[in-house]
């Protein structure tokens, strides 16, 4: 009866965001803005969506540390490698413009609520200013200490600033106010970053008890087991248990990229490159976990098709990385070029291709000094 009521549309946008229907969620938020530009409630989630949608594919760090951090849920991860991508990161200006306009509108509408200040925090996070980002999220918390998302964002900023022990406190508070998978993700990632593996495993298992059919929760168990040392993996056989958990996550949601990349990383660490290639090629074809496809909801297959269509370049870049490790340089070169043709701003592919070219020229890809000497030599000819 009320298809255009802002409150209903906001709830729809939140649900779409949770399901990973990012473009649909963005359209729902835009409808709210078109109907009522002064609407504030829940718009901090829109700010987070914009930040993630524009930024995550431009930064190679999202593919580090054991898997892809799903862009719709997490803004964690170090920023140490992002500077080298600035020339290719054309989406940053879009982030600043959109978030800046949203901040201005929300502050004009109501500056006594936490949402505008959370939005402002994300705006400065997009500009790599963690100090101001923390200051504004603290302002949001001072206005409403029960605002769970502000605590979650604070934890994300602290984790990305390499302060995992402090991040744990914020994620714990967010989870205490509103138990959800993103807060559990933040807790597990913080514990792993702080080398508190037992706590990470216990928290991941708690997430499964809260959401047994959520692929993200099952993935957390796999990630925690994969990174924990053997003496802290519980009943032993940690790697095998991690593989089982990640495969189960892929069965629950065949389109989820994080368990796919985490599983590939485990097999790569064991030197089993053939299995890595098979997993990634299945991901490109959209045939991952087909044995369970008849038991997965239709939304999962839709997620698979949408993700592969929009982010196939990321899988291609990961496949190229595996071929490089397996010293199949021609195949790696082909995959890198495919990835870059699909998305010229794919930082993982751009950096990986540069690294591969050094290897093929007989240079040490990690020795910048040697590369400079080689450049001078070639330049002098």
Tab-separated table of C-alpha atoms in Angstrom, residues 230-370:
chain	number	residue	atom	x	y	z
A	230	UNK	CA	48.582	-26.131	14.557
A	231	UNK	CA	48.642	-26.028	18.368
A	232	UNK	CA	45.634	-23.680	18.422
A	233	UNK	CA	43.419	-25.393	15.884
A	234	UNK	CA	41.416	-27.419	18.364
A	235	UNK	CA	41.160	-31.071	17.455
A	236	UNK	CA	43.969	-30.886	14.880
A	237	UNK	CA	43.851	-31.180	11.093
A	238	UNK	CA	43.205	-27.446	10.972
A	239	UNK	CA	43.848	-27.018	7.263
A	240	UNK	CA	41.527	-29.874	6.327
A	241	UNK	CA	38.829	-28.494	8.613
A	242	UNK	CA	39.338	-25.062	7.099
A	243	UNK	CA	38.906	-26.490	3.589
A	244	UNK	CA	35.692	-28.256	4.599
A	245	UNK	CA	34.298	-25.081	6.137
A	246	UNK	CA	35.145	-22.984	3.076
A	247	UNK	CA	33.673	-25.542	0.684
A	248	UNK	CA	30.520	-25.586	2.783
A	249	UNK	CA	30.363	-21.794	2.533
A	250	UNK	CA	30.639	-22.091	-1.256
A	251	UNK	CA	27.787	-24.596	-1.235
A	252	UNK	CA	25.593	-22.237	0.774
A	253	UNK	CA	26.402	-19.305	-1.519
A	254	UNK	CA	28.149	-20.350	-4.757
A	255	UNK	CA	28.677	-16.697	-5.660
A	256	UNK	CA	30.545	-15.714	-2.490
A	257	UNK	CA	34.078	-14.658	-3.506
A	258	UNK	CA	35.675	-14.673	-0.059
A	259	UNK	CA	35.567	-18.442	0.606
A	260	UNK	CA	36.663	-19.087	-2.988
A	261	UNK	CA	39.810	-16.978	-2.668
A	262	UNK	CA	40.543	-18.215	0.840
A	263	UNK	CA	40.315	-21.832	-0.347
A	264	UNK	CA	42.564	-21.031	-3.306
A	265	UNK	CA	45.119	-19.488	-0.946
A	266	UNK	CA	45.218	-22.642	1.177
A	267	UNK	CA	45.806	-24.915	-1.820
A	268	UNK	CA	48.391	-22.473	-3.201
A	269	UNK	CA	50.304	-22.581	0.097
A	270	UNK	CA	50.427	-26.361	-0.327
A	271	UNK	CA	51.664	-26.084	-3.905
A	272	UNK	CA	48.474	-27.648	-5.291
A	273	UNK	CA	48.132	-25.207	-8.181
A	274	UNK	CA	46.046	-27.570	-10.310
A	275	UNK	CA	43.212	-27.444	-7.767
A	276	UNK	CA	43.569	-23.664	-7.519
A	277	UNK	CA	43.121	-23.301	-11.279
A	278	UNK	CA	40.105	-25.628	-11.259
A	279	UNK	CA	38.414	-23.650	-8.464
A	280	UNK	CA	38.981	-20.297	-10.168
A	281	UNK	CA	37.936	-21.501	-13.609
A	282	UNK	CA	34.733	-22.880	-12.064
A	283	UNK	CA	34.244	-19.462	-10.512
A	284	UNK	CA	34.683	-17.730	-13.866
A	285	UNK	CA	32.236	-20.144	-15.495
A	286	UNK	CA	29.776	-19.734	-12.630
A	287	UNK	CA	29.829	-23.468	-11.984
A	288	UNK	CA	31.296	-23.466	-8.468
A	289	UNK	CA	29.639	-25.840	-6.034
A	290	UNK	CA	27.251	-27.146	-8.710
A	291	UNK	CA	26.657	-30.304	-6.736
A	292	UNK	CA	24.730	-28.241	-4.243
A	293	UNK	CA	23.100	-25.824	-6.692
A	294	UNK	CA	19.747	-27.591	-6.449
A	295	UNK	CA	19.757	-27.070	-2.692
A	296	UNK	CA	20.763	-23.400	-2.686
A	297	UNK	CA	18.191	-20.592	-2.823
A	298	UNK	CA	17.554	-18.869	-6.135
A	299	UNK	CA	19.096	-15.691	-4.699
A	300	UNK	CA	22.403	-17.530	-4.408
A	301	UNK	CA	22.547	-18.387	-8.107
A	302	UNK	CA	21.536	-14.814	-8.897
A	303	UNK	CA	24.353	-13.605	-6.678
A	304	UNK	CA	26.725	-15.923	-8.535
A	305	UNK	CA	25.780	-14.606	-11.973
A	306	UNK	CA	25.782	-10.973	-10.866
A	307	UNK	CA	29.124	-11.178	-9.064
A	308	UNK	CA	30.897	-13.053	-11.871
A	309	UNK	CA	29.523	-10.627	-14.443
A	310	UNK	CA	30.578	-7.536	-12.488
A	311	UNK	CA	33.838	-8.820	-10.975
A	312	UNK	CA	35.173	-11.449	-13.340
A	313	UNK	CA	38.307	-9.335	-13.664
A	314	UNK	CA	39.170	-10.064	-10.028
A	315	UNK	CA	38.987	-13.823	-10.578
A	316	UNK	CA	41.061	-13.470	-13.750
A	317	UNK	CA	43.716	-11.560	-11.809
A	318	UNK	CA	43.762	-14.196	-9.084
A	319	UNK	CA	44.064	-16.930	-11.722
A	320	UNK	CA	47.015	-15.068	-13.225
A	321	UNK	CA	48.623	-14.903	-9.789
A	322	UNK	CA	48.334	-18.693	-9.455
A	323	UNK	CA	49.774	-19.274	-12.930
A	324	UNK	CA	52.698	-17.033	-11.967
A	325	UNK	CA	53.356	-19.077	-8.838
A	326	UNK	CA	53.207	-22.224	-10.980
A	327	UNK	CA	55.683	-20.619	-13.417
A	328	UNK	CA	53.191	-20.811	-16.292
A	329	UNK	CA	54.010	-17.299	-17.383
A	330	UNK	CA	52.268	-17.290	-20.781
A	331	UNK	CA	48.961	-18.281	-19.188
A	332	UNK	CA	49.492	-15.713	-16.428
A	333	UNK	CA	50.167	-12.985	-18.989
A	334	UNK	CA	46.992	-13.830	-20.870
A	335	UNK	CA	44.880	-13.718	-17.686
A	336	UNK	CA	46.361	-10.406	-16.548
A	337	UNK	CA	45.616	-8.827	-19.927
A	338	UNK	CA	42.070	-10.218	-19.800
A	339	UNK	CA	41.562	-8.783	-16.316
A	340	UNK	CA	42.864	-5.343	-17.310
A	341	UNK	CA	40.733	-5.303	-20.474
A	342	UNK	CA	37.702	-5.995	-18.274
A	343	UNK	CA	38.684	-3.383	-15.688
A	344	UNK	CA	41.665	-1.079	-16.342
A	345	UNK	CA	41.559	0.034	-12.677
A	346	UNK	CA	42.073	-3.456	-11.248
A	347	UNK	CA	45.034	-2.781	-8.953
A	348	UNK	CA	45.800	-6.455	-8.380
A	349	UNK	CA	46.083	-7.054	-12.129
A	350	UNK	CA	48.147	-3.910	-12.810
A	351	UNK	CA	50.611	-4.671	-10.028
A	352	UNK	CA	50.678	-8.374	-10.843
A	353	UNK	CA	51.427	-7.695	-14.496
A	354	UNK	CA	54.322	-5.400	-13.571
A	355	UNK	CA	55.670	-8.094	-11.281
A	356	UNK	CA	55.300	-10.786	-13.955
A	357	UNK	CA	57.107	-8.684	-16.540
A	358	UNK	CA	60.068	-8.330	-14.157
A	359	UNK	CA	60.156	-12.105	-13.639
A	360	UNK	CA	60.048	-12.772	-17.381
A	361	UNK	CA	62.965	-10.378	-17.839
A	362	UNK	CA	64.971	-12.333	-15.282
A	363	UNK	CA	64.750	-9.641	-12.592
A	364	UNK	CA	63.901	-10.000	-8.916
A	365	UNK	CA	60.353	-8.558	-8.668
A	366	UNK	CA	60.955	-7.565	-5.039
A	367	UNK	CA	64.228	-5.735	-5.725
A	368	UNK	CA	63.340	-2.158	-6.660
A	369	UNK	CA	66.990	-1.099	-6.723
A	370	UNK	CA	67.805	-3.732	-9.345
